[in-house]
Amino acid sequence: MANEAAVMIENLILTIRGQRVMLDSDLARIYRVTTGQLNQALKRNSKRFPADFAFQLTRQELAALISQSVISKTGRGGRQTPPRVFTEHGAIMLASVLNSPLAIEASVRVVRAFVYLREQLASNKKIAQKFAELENRLDSQDESIATLFEAIRQLLEPAEPARREIGFHVKEQAYSYRVKQTTNR
């Protein structure tokens, strides 16, 4: 059950500016408050939310989210201002600001979702690292196999016949010469 909630919340986590974040409207639904109440709590406690906890999207980021159908278009009853997004730390801080038992319970689910996502990413990195190691091992084995095949090819190629030398070969009879022994005087 807890894992299912984490997976459901994980689907609401987006990557913006290189950070994993959640939209204010999604957090409001999870904490069972209105988006207005959530943003009002944020404004009242703005010192608790530095830029690495929560930030407002730019028009370009908003346009990208609209094109991906993550949020509705402004002309069709959607938002008039770009939404705020909260990092994992911002979502936890928001639960403490809202200070209701339901918000605290929901913050635990949000934290579990972020942790689950982090574990999945770490597991993917481990798999990629093992894959790279296997690839390197195969590359070295490929080189060894190529060297072996080259040696076999050289053994299978017929040896070039010995070339005949040009010219006459004269075989002389070996004479045994006698060597005079001299005595030392």
XYZ file of N, CA and C in Angstrom, residues 4-89:
258
model
N 2.544 1.615 -3.286
C 1.618 2.076 -4.326
C 1.448 3.593 -4.246
N 1.316 4.113 -3.032
C 1.180 5.567 -2.858
C 2.444 6.264 -3.325
N 3.599 5.661 -3.027
C 4.871 6.258 -3.459
C 4.959 6.276 -4.977
N 4.521 5.200 -5.620
C 4.557 5.148 -7.085
C 3.580 6.157 -7.667
N 2.388 6.299 -7.046
C 1.407 7.270 -7.529
C 1.972 8.691 -7.420
N 2.591 8.986 -6.292
C 3.171 10.317 -6.103
C 4.384 10.496 -7.005
N 5.132 9.411 -7.226
C 6.317 9.487 -8.092
C 5.942 9.973 -9.489
N 4.752 9.605 -9.957
C 4.304 10.047 -11.281
C 4.063 11.553 -11.331
N 3.917 12.190 -10.181
C 3.695 13.638 -10.127
C 5.005 14.422 -10.027
N 6.109 13.725 -9.842
C 7.404 14.390 -9.691
C 7.966 14.707 -11.070
N 8.335 15.963 -11.262
C 8.875 16.438 -12.538
C 10.332 16.841 -12.344
N 11.065 16.920 -13.439
C 12.435 17.430 -13.373
C 12.461 18.785 -14.063
N 12.730 19.821 -13.290
C 12.793 21.191 -13.804
C 14.057 21.827 -13.241
N 14.812 22.474 -14.114
C 16.086 23.109 -13.742
C 17.041 22.118 -13.079
N 16.957 20.884 -13.521
C 17.855 19.859 -12.993
C 17.480 19.357 -11.609
N 16.306 19.749 -11.106
C 15.860 19.309 -9.782
C 14.546 18.560 -9.915
N 14.348 17.585 -9.037
C 13.070 16.874 -9.007
C 12.123 17.685 -8.128
N 10.993 18.064 -8.710
C 10.054 18.953 -8.023
C 8.626 18.464 -8.214
N 7.718 19.049 -7.417
C 6.286 18.798 -7.565
C 5.574 20.139 -7.691
N 4.524 20.166 -8.507
C 3.729 21.381 -8.683
C 2.940 21.688 -7.417
N 2.683 22.973 -7.197
C 1.907 23.370 -6.024
C 0.507 22.773 -6.050
N -0.097 22.666 -7.223
C -1.452 22.113 -7.313
C -1.470 20.627 -6.945
N -0.421 19.891 -7.327
C -0.349 18.467 -6.969
C -0.153 18.295 -5.462
N 0.717 19.117 -4.876
C 0.920 19.043 -3.425
C -0.351 19.441 -2.681
N -1.082 20.427 -3.197
C -2.331 20.848 -2.551
C -3.328 19.688 -2.535
N -3.398 18.953 -3.641
C -4.294 17.792 -3.690
C -3.869 16.729 -2.679
N -2.553 16.482 -2.593
C -2.052 15.468 -1.659
C -2.321 15.885 -0.217
N -2.084 17.174 0.099
C -2.290 17.677 1.464
C -3.757 18.006 1.743
N -4.602 17.879 0.737
C -6.046 18.129 0.824
C -6.359 19.551 1.289
N -5.689 20.500 0.618
C -5.983 21.924 0.800
C -6.110 22.517 -0.605
N -6.591 23.747 -0.693
C -6.661 24.380 -2.009
C -5.278 24.921 -2.369
N -5.070 25.130 -3.655
C -3.797 25.693 -4.100
C -3.608 27.089 -3.514
N -4.700 27.835 -3.394
C -4.635 29.177 -2.797
C -4.172 29.124 -1.346
N -4.720 28.179 -0.570
C -4.302 28.041 0.830
C -2.821 27.665 0.912
N -2.402 26.797 0.030
C -1.005 26.359 0.021
C -0.084 27.534 -0.287
N -0.421 28.292 -1.330
C 0.417 29.441 -1.704
C 0.367 30.544 -0.644
N -0.772 30.690 0.034
C -0.870 31.685 1.103
C 0.038 31.292 2.274
N 0.073 30.002 2.597
C 0.970 29.529 3.664
C 2.423 29.763 3.261
N 2.705 29.608 1.979
C 4.058 29.853 1.477
C 4.426 31.329 1.633
N 3.492 32.228 1.284
C 3.767 33.668 1.384
C 3.944 34.104 2.839
N 3.151 33.537 3.739
C 3.254 33.900 5.154
C 4.585 33.458 5.757
N 5.128 32.373 5.237
C 6.362 31.797 5.785
C 7.461 31.784 4.733
N 7.592 32.866 3.998
C 8.523 32.889 2.863
C 9.978 32.659 3.278
N 10.333 32.999 4.514
C 11.721 32.802 4.964
C 12.068 31.324 5.123
N 11.059 30.493 5.256
C 11.292 29.050 5.386
C 11.483 28.368 4.035
N 11.292 29.109 2.957
C 11.363 28.514 1.622
C 12.397 29.232 0.759
N 13.682 28.920 0.936
C 14.698 29.519 0.061
C 14.533 28.990 -1.366
N 15.303 29.521 -2.276
C 15.161 29.188 -3.703
C 15.379 27.706 -3.991
N 16.142 27.011 -3.147
C 16.345 25.585 -3.404
C 15.240 24.723 -2.793
N 14.258 25.340 -2.113
C 13.107 24.617 -1.586
C 11.887 24.804 -2.482
N 11.692 26.030 -2.979
C 10.525 26.342 -3.808
C 10.868 27.507 -4.722
N 10.325 27.466 -5.930
C 10.518 28.585 -6.852
C 9.352 28.624 -7.828
N 9.164 29.795 -8.435
C 8.086 29.970 -9.403
C 8.642 29.714 -10.795
N 7.851 29.044 -11.616
C 8.292 28.725 -12.970
C 8.312 29.971 -13.843
N 9.188 29.975 -14.830
C 9.215 31.058 -15.812
C 8.138 30.785 -16.858
N 7.872 31.771 -17.700
C 6.872 31.590 -18.770
C 7.292 30.473 -19.731
N 8.596 30.368 -20.003
C 9.085 29.320 -20.907
C 8.885 27.931 -20.286
N 9.181 27.811 -19.003
C 8.980 26.524 -18.328
C 7.497 26.176 -18.283
N 6.656 27.191 -18.075
C 5.213 26.976 -18.075
C 4.749 26.504 -19.450
N 5.261 27.150 -20.503
C 4.892 26.748 -21.869
C 5.309 25.306 -22.139
N 6.467 24.906 -21.641
C 6.930 23.528 -21.832
C 6.004 22.547 -21.119
N 5.556 22.892 -19.912
C 4.645 22.007 -19.180
C 3.286 21.923 -19.867
N 2.826 23.051 -20.411
C 1.544 23.047 -21.124
C 1.653 22.176 -22.368
N 2.772 22.282 -23.090
C 2.928 21.488 -24.313
C 3.032 19.999 -24.008
N 3.475 19.648 -22.817
C 3.564 18.239 -22.423
C 2.273 17.761 -21.764
N 1.265 18.623 -21.716
C -0.037 18.339 -21.103
C 0.075 18.006 -19.624
N 1.054 18.588 -18.956
C 1.175 18.390 -17.514
C 0.179 19.295 -16.804
N -0.038 20.499 -17.347
C -1.028 21.412 -16.786
C -1.863 21.972 -17.931
N -3.054 22.491 -17.592
C -3.967 22.972 -18.630
C -3.565 24.355 -19.127
N -4.078 24.694 -20.302
C -3.781 25.996 -20.906
C -4.487 27.100 -20.135
N -3.906 28.298 -20.181
C -4.472 29.417 -19.420
C -5.827 29.852 -19.970
N -6.070 29.748 -21.250
C -7.321 30.202 -21.847
C -8.480 29.260 -21.599
N -8.224 28.117 -21.038
C -9.277 27.116 -20.850
C -9.544 26.852 -19.377
N -9.541 27.886 -18.607
C -9.836 27.734 -17.186
C -8.624 27.345 -16.368
N -7.462 27.392 -16.987
C -6.243 27.030 -16.269
C -5.721 28.196 -15.459
N -4.499 28.089 -15.042
C -3.865 29.095 -14.189
C -3.607 30.386 -14.958
N -3.631 31.470 -14.236
C -3.308 32.762 -14.837
C -1.849 33.136 -14.578
N -1.265 32.548 -13.560
C 0.140 32.814 -13.228
C 0.903 31.493 -13.261
N 2.190 31.563 -13.530
C 2.981 30.325 -13.516
C 2.954 29.693 -12.123
N 2.892 28.384 -12.058
C 2.819 27.724 -10.751
C 4.147 27.758 -10.006
N 4.059 27.526 -8.733
C 5.258 27.342 -7.916
C 5.527 25.845 -7.874
N 6.795 25.513 -7.751
C 7.167 24.109 -7.610
C 7.994 23.957 -6.342
N 7.927 22.767 -5.771
C 8.597 22.490 -4.504
C 9.520 21.290 -4.662
N 10.730 21.439 -4.155
C 11.656 20.308 -4.122
C 11.253 19.406 -2.955
N 11.998 18.330 -2.775
C 11.708 17.407 -1.674
C 11.737 18.146 -0.335
N 12.741 18.978 -0.139
C 12.858 19.726 1.119
C 11.718 20.732 1.265
